[in-house]
CSV table of C-alpha atoms in Angstrom, one decimal:
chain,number,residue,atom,x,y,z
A,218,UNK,CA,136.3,135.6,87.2
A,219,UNK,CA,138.9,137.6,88.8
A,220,UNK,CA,142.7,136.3,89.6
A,221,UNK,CA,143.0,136.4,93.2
A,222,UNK,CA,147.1,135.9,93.6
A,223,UNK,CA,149.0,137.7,96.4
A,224,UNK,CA,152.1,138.8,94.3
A,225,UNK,CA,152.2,142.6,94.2
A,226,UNK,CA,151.4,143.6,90.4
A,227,UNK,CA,153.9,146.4,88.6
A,228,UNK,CA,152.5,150.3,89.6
A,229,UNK,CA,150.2,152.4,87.7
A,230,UNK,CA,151.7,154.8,85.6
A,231,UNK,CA,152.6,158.1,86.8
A,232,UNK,CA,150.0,160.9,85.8
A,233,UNK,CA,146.7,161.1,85.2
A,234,UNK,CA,145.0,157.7,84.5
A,235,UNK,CA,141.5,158.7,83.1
A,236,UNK,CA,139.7,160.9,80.5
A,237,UNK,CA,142.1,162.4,77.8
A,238,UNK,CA,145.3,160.9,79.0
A,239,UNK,CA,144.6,157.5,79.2
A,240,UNK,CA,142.7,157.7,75.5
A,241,UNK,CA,145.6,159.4,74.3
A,242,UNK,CA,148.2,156.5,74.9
A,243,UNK,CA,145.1,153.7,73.9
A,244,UNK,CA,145.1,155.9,70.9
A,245,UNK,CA,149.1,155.7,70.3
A,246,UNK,CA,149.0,152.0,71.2
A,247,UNK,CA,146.3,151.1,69.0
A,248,UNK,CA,147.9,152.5,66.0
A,249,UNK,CA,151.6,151.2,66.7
A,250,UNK,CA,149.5,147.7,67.0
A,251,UNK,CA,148.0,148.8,63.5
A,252,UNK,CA,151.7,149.4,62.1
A,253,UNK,CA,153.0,146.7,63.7
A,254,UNK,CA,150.8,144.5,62.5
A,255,UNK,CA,150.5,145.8,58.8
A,256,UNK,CA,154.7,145.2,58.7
A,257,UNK,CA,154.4,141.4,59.9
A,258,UNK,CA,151.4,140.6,57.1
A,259,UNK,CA,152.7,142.5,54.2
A,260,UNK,CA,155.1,139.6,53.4
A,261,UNK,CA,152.8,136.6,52.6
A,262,UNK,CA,150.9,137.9,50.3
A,263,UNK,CA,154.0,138.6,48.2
A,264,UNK,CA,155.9,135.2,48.7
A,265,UNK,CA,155.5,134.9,45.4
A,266,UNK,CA,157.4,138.0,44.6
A,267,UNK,CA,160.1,137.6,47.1
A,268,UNK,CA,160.5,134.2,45.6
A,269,UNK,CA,161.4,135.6,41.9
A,270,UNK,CA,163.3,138.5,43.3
A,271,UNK,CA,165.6,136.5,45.1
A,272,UNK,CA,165.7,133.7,42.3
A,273,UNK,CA,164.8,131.0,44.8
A,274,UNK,CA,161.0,129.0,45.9
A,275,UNK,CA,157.9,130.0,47.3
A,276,UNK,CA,158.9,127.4,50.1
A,277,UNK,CA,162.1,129.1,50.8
A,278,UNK,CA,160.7,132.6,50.8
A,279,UNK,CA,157.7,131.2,52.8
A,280,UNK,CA,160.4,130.8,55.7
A,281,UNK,CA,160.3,134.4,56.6
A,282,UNK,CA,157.5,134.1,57.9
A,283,UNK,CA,158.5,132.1,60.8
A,284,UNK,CA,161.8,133.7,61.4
A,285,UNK,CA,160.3,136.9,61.9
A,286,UNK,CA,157.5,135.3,64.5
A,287,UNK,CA,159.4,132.9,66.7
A,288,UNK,CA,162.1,135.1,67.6
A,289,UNK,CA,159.3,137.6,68.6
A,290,UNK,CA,157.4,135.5,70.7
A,291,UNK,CA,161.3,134.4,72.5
A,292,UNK,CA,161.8,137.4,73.5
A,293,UNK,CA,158.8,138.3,75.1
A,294,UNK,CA,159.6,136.3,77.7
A,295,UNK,CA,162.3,138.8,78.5
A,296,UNK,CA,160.5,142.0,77.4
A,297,UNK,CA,157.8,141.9,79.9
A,298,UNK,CA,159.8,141.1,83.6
A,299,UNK,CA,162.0,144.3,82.3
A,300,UNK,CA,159.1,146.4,81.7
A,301,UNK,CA,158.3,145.2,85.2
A,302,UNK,CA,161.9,146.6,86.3
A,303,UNK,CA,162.1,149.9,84.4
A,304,UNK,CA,158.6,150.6,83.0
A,305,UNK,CA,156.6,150.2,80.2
A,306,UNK,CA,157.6,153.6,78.0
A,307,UNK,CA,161.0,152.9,78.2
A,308,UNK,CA,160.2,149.3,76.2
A,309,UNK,CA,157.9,150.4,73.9
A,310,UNK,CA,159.3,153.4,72.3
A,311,UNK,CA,162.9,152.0,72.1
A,312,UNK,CA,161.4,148.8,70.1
A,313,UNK,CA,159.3,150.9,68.2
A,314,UNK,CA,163.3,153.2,67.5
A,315,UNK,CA,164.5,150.0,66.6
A,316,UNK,CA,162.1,148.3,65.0
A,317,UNK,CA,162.0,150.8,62.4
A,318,UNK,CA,165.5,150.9,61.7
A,319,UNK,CA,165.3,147.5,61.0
A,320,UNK,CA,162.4,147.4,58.7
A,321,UNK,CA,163.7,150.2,56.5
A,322,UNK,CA,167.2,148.7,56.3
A,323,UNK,CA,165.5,145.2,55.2
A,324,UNK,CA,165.0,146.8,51.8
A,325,UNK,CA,168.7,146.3,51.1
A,326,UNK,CA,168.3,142.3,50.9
A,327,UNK,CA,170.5,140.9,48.3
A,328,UNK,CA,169.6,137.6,48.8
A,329,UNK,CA,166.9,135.1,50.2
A,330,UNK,CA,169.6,134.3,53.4
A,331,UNK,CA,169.8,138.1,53.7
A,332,UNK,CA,166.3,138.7,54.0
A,333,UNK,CA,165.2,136.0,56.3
A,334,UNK,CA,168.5,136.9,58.4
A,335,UNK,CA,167.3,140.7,58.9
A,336,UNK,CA,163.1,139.0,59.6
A,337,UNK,CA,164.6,137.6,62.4
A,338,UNK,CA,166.0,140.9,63.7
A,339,UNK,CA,163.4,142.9,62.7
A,340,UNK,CA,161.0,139.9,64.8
A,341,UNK,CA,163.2,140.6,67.7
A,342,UNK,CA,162.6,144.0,67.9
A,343,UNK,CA,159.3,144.1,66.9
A,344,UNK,CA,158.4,142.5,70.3
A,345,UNK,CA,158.7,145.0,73.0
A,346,UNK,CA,155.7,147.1,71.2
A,347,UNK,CA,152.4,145.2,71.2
A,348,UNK,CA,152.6,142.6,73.9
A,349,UNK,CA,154.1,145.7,76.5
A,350,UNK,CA,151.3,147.9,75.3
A,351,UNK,CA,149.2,145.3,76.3
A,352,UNK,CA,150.2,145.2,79.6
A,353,UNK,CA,150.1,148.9,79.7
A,354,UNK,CA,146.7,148.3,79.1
A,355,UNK,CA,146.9,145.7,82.0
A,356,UNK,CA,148.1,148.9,84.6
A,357,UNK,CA,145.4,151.0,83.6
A,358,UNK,CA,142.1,149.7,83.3
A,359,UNK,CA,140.2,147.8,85.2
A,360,UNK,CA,139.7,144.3,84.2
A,361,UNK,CA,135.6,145.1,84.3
A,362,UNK,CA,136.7,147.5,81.3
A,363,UNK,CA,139.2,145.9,80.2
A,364,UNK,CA,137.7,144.4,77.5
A,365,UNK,CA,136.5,147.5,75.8
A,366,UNK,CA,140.4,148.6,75.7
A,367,UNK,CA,142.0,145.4,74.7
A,368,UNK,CA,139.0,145.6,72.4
A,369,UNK,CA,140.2,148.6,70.7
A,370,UNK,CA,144.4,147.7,71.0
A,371,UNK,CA,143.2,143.9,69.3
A,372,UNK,CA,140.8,145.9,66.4
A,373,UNK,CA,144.2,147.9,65.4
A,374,UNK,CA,145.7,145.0,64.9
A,375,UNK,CA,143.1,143.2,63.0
A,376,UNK,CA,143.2,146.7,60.7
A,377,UNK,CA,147.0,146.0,60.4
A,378,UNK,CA,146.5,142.9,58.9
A,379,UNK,CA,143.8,144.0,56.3
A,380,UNK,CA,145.5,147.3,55.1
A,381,UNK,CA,149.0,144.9,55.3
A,382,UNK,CA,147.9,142.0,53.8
A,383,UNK,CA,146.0,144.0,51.2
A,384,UNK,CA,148.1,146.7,50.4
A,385,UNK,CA,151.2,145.0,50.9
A,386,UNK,CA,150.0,142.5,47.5
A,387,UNK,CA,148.1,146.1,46.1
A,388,UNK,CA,151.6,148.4,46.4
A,389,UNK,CA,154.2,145.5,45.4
A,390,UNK,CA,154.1,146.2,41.6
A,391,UNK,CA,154.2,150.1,42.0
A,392,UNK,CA,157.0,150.3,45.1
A,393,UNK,CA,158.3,147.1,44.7
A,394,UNK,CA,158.7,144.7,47.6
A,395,UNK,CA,162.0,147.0,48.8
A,396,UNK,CA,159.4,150.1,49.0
A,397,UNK,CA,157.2,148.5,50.9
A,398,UNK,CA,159.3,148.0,53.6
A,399,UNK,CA,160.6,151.7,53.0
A,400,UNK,CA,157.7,153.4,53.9
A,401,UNK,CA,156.6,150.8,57.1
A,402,UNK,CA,159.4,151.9,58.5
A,403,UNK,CA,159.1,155.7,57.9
A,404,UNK,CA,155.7,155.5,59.6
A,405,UNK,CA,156.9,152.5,62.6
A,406,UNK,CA,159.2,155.8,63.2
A,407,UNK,CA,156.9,158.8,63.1
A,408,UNK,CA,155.0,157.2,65.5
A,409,UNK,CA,157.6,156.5,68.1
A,410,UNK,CA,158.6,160.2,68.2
A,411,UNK,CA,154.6,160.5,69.4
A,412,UNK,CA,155.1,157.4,72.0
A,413,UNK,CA,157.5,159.4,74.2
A,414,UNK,CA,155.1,162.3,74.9
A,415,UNK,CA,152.1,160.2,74.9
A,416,UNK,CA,152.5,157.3,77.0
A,417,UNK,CA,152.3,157.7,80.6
A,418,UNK,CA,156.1,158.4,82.6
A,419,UNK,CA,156.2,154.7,84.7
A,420,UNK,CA,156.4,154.7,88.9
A,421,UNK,CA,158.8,152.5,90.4
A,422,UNK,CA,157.4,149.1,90.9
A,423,UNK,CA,157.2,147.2,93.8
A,424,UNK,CA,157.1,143.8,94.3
A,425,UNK,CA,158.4,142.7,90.8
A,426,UNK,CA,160.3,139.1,90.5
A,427,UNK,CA,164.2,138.6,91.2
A,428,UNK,CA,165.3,137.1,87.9
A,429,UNK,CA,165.9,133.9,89.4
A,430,UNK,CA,162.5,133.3,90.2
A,431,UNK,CA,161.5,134.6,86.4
A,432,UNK,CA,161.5,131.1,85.4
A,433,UNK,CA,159.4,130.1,88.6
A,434,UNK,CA,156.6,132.6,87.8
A,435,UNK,CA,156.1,131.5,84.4
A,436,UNK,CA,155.6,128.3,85.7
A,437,UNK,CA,153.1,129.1,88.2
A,438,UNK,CA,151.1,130.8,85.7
A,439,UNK,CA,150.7,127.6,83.6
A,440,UNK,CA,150.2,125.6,86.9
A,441,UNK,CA,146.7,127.3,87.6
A,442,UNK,CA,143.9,125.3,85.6
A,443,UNK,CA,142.3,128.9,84.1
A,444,UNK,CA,146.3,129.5,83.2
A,445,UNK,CA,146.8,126.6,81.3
A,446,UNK,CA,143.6,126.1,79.4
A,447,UNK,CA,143.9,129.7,78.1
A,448,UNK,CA,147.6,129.6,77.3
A,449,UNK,CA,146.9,126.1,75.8
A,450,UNK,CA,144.1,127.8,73.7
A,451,UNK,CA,146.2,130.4,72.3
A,452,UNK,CA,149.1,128.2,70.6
A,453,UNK,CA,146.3,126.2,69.4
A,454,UNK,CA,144.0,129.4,67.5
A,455,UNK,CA,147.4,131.0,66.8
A,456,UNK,CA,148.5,127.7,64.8
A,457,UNK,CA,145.3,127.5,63.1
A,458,UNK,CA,144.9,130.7,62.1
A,459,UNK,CA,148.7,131.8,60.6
A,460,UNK,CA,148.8,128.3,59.3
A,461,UNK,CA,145.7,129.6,57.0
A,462,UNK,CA,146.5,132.6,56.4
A,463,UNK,CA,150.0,132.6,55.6
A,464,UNK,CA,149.4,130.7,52.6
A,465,UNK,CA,146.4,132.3,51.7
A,466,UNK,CA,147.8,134.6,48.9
A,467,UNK,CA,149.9,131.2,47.5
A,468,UNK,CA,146.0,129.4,47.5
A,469,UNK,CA,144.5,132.6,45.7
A,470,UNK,CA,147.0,132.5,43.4
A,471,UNK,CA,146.7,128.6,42.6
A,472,UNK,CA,143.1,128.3,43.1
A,473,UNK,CA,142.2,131.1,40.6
A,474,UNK,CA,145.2,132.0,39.2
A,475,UNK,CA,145.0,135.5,40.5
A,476,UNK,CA,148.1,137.9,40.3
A,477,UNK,CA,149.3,140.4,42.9
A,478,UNK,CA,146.5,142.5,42.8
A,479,UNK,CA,143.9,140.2,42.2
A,480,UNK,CA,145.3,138.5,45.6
A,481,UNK,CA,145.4,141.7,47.8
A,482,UNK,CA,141.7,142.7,46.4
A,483,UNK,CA,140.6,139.3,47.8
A,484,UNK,CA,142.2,139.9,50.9
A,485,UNK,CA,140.9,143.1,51.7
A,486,UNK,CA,138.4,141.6,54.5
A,487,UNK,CA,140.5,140.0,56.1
A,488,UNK,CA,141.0,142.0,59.5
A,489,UNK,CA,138.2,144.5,58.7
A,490,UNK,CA,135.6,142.6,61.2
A,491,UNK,CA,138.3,143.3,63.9
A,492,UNK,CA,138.6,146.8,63.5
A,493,UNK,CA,134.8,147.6,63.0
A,494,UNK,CA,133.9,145.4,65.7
A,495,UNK,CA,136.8,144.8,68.2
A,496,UNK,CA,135.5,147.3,70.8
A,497,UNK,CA,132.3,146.0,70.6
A,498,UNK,CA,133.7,142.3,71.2
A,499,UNK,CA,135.2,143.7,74.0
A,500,UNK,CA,131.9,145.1,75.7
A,501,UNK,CA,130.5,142.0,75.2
A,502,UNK,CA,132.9,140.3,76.7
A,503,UNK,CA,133.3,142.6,79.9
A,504,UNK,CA,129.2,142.7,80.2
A,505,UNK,CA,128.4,138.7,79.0
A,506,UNK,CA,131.5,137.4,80.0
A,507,UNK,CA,133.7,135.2,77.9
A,508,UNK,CA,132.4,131.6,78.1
A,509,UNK,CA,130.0,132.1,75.2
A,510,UNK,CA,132.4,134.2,73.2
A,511,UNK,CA,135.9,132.1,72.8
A,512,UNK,CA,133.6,128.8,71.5
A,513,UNK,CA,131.5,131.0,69.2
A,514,UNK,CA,134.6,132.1,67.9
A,515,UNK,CA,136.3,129.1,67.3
A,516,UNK,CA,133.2,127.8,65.4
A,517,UNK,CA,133.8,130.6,62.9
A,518,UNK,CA,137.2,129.8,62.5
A,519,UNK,CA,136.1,126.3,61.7
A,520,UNK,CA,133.3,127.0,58.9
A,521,UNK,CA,135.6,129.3,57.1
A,522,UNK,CA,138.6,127.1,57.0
A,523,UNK,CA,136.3,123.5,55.7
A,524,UNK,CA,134.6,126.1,53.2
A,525,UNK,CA,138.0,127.1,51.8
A,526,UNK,CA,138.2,123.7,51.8
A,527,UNK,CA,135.5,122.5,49.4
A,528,UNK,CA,135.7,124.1,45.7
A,529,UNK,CA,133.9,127.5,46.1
A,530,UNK,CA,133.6,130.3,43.7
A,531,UNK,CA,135.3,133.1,44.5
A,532,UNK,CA,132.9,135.3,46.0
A,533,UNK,CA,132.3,132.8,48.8
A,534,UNK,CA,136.1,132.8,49.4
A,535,UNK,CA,136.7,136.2,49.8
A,536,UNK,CA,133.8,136.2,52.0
A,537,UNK,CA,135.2,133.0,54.2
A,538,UNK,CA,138.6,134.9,54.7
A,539,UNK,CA,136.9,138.1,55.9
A,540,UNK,CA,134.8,135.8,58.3
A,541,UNK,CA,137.9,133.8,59.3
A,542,UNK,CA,139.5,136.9,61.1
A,543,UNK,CA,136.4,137.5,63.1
A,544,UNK,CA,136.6,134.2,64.2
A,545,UNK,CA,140.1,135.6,65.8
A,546,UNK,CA,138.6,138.7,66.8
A,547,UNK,CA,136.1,136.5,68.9
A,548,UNK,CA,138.9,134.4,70.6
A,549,UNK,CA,142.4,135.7,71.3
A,550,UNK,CA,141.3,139.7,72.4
A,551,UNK,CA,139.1,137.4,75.1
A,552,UNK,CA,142.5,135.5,75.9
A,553,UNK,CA,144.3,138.8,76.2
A,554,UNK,CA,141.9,139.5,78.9
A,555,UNK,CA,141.7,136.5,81.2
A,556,UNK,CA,145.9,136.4,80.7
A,557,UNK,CA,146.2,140.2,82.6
A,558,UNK,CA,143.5,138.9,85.5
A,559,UNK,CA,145.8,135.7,86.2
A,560,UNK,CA,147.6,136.2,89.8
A,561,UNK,CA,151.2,137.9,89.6
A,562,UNK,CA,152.9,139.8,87.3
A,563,UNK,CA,151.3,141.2,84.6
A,564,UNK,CA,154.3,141.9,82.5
A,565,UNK,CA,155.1,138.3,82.6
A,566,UNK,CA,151.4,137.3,82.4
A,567,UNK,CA,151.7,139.1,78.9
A,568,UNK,CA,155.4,138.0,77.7
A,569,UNK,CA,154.3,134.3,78.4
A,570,UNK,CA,151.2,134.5,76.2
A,571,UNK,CA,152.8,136.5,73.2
A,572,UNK,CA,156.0,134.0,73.5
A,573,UNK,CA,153.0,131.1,73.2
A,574,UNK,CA,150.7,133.3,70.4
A,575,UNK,CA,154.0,133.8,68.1
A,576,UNK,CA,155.6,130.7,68.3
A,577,UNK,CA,151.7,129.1,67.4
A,578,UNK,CA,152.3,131.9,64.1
A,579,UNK,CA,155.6,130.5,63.3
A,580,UNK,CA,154.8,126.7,64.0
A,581,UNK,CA,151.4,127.4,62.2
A,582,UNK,CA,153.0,128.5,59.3
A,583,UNK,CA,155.4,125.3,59.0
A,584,UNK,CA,152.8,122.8,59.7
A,585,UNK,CA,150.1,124.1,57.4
A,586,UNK,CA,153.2,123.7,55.0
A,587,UNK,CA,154.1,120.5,55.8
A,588,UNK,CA,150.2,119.4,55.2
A,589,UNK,CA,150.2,121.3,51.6
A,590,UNK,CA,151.8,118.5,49.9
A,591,UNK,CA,148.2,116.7,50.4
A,592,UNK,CA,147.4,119.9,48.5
A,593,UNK,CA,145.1,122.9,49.8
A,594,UNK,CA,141.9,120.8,50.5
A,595,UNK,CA,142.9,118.4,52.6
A,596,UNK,CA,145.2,120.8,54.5
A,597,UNK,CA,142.5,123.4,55.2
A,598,UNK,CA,139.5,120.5,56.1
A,599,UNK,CA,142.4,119.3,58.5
A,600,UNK,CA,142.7,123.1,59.7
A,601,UNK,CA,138.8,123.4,60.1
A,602,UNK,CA,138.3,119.9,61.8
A,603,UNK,CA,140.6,120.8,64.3
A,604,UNK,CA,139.2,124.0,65.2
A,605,UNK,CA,135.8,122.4,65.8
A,606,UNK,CA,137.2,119.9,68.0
A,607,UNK,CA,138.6,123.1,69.6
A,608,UNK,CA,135.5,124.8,69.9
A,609,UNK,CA,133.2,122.0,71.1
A,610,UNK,CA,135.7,121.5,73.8
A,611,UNK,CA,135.9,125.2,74.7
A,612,UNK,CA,132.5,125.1,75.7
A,613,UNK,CA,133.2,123.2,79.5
A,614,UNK,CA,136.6,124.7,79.6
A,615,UNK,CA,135.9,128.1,80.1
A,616,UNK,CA,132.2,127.7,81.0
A,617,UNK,CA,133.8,129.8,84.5
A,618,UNK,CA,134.4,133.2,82.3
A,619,UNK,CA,131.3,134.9,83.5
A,620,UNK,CA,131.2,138.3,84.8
A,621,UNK,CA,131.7,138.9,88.6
């Protein structure tokens, strides 16, 4: 289904929009997702690390984890009506300036307060890069081929968070957490030398939202039923899936008393099915449509959290948290897609849904915790029994996402 709203949508880009320009700047996005992504899920898998470095708890280290993802999904909400304003390039690459800075100077941490302090900065400017790319992405393509691209820009990420969750628990005893942060910022800042050639110069926009009707366009996009059941679906699959994962590497750890490297070995499928298969999801999605999809993929998400659940040998763990992430794969690229087809502006369309996806990260992460002191199985069967509920219910509520 198509959106169908009056309100002028921001310009194309200037320049040429097809063949090796526009796979140039999918190119450029999809790896800044990958960095981007790699920085944010380095950090659980070492909480344990952070914890004894800073003298303090895994609890109190674990809270990093939200203050870098609810600030970032806050200022989305801002990000996207200015890209609206003064273009997408000029958002992107000067996050991606900062954003760097930040992560590099985070090595300096002398304390736990310190560290969480500079997540929170760092989450801040972290934000203008994926969720702007996306509505790049938005400008550019078509929403028949949309999926394919958002396919691709989603598949980055997912590699993100296997090569960050892995190496990030791999590299910590040779760098040290402080090098790992060294180096994602050398590479967050190689790359945005390469966004300002590569992504397409903006046009002036017409139509965009005064600022004082910001607030009223948000709300109109939640007012539509197809707005609000997909904006409802990703705080719920964003709570259920950092909930799980963010204390993955603390579960590892307690459940088989694996160390660093032991941890980031099991980890190393987790985000692979999204890289290998992301464009693919997107085909499907743009030639089945997405009614089938966004169930099937909350089903997954429910299996591998009860069988984390139940007292598994490892193998079948490592093989539930590689299958968990193509239970994401399957859902929120889909969500992407059916947010930049809703009626107005697309750069809002996008800041609303990355304000709702983070803060269902950060509030993931806290209630999974607040669950834990029932221990790990009854916190992930209550992870896996809602997700089923989720997915049976999906079923009639986007039963209308069929291709045109």
């Amino acid at each position: 289904m198509s959106g169908t709203g009056t309100t002028p949508r921001t310009a194309p880009p200037a320049g040429p929009s097809g063949g090796p320009a526009r796979n140039a700047f999918l190119a450029l996005v999809t790896a800044a997702a990958f960095l981007t992504f790699a920085q944010a899920f380095m950090v659980a898998p070492i909480l344990p690390q952070l914890a004894g470095a800073f003298g303090t708890d895994v609890g109190m280290a674990g809270l990093a984890v939200p203050a870098y993802l609810v600030p970032y999904g806050v200022m989305t909400l801002f990000w996207g009506p200015l890209s609206d304003r003064i273009g997408r390039r000029p958002i992107i690459a000067g996050s991606m300036v900062v954003f760097a800075a930040l992560t590099a100077v985070t090595a300096l941490s002398p304390s736990a307060g310190v560290f969480i302090g500079m997540r929170v900065a760092t989450g801040v400017a972290a934000s203008g890069v994926v969720p702007i790319s996306l509505a790049l992405i938005g400008d550019v393509f078509a929403f028949a081929e949309r999926g394919r691209a958002l396919g691709w820009l989603f598949g980055g990420m997912a590699g993100g968070i296997a090569v960050g969750s892995t190496a990030g628990a791999l590299a910590e005893p040779f760098l040290g957490w402080a090098g790992l942060f060294v180096a994602s910022g050398a590479g967050i800042l190689a790359l945005a030398g390469l966004a300002v050639l590569l992504l397409p110069a903006p046009r002036p926009a017409s139509g965009v939202l005064p600022w004082a009707a910001v607030a009223s366009g948000y709300w109109r996009l939640l007012a539509t039923g197809r707005g609000a059941r997909t904006y409802g679906y990703v705080l719920l699959n964003a709570v259920l899936h950092s909930g799980i994962y963010t204390w993955l590497g603390v579960f590892l750890a307690h459940r088989f008393g694996l160390g660093p490297i032991g941890v980031g070995l099991a980890l190393l499928g987790y985000g692979i099915p999204g890289f290998l298969f992301g464009p693919l999801i997107g085909r499907l999605a743009d030639s089945l449509g997405r009614a089938r999809i966004i169930p099937a993929g909350m089903l997954v998400a429910a299996v591998c959290a009860l069988v984390l659940a139940a007292a598994a040998p490892l193998p079948v763990v490592v093989a539930a948290i590689a299958a968990l992430s193509l239970g994401y794969d399957m859902t929120q690229p889909l969500f992407g897609g059916i947010v930049t087809d809703l009626p107005g502006s697309i750069g809002q369309a996008v800041g609303l849904m990355a304000f709702v996806l983070f803060l269902g990260f950060g509030t993931g992460s806290l209630i999974f915790q607040a669950v834990l002191g029932a221990g790990f199985p009854v916190a992930l069967a209550a992870f896996g029994i809602a997700a089923l509920v989720a997915a049976a219910a999906a079923v009639p509520l986007f039963r209308t996402e069929r291709p045109q």
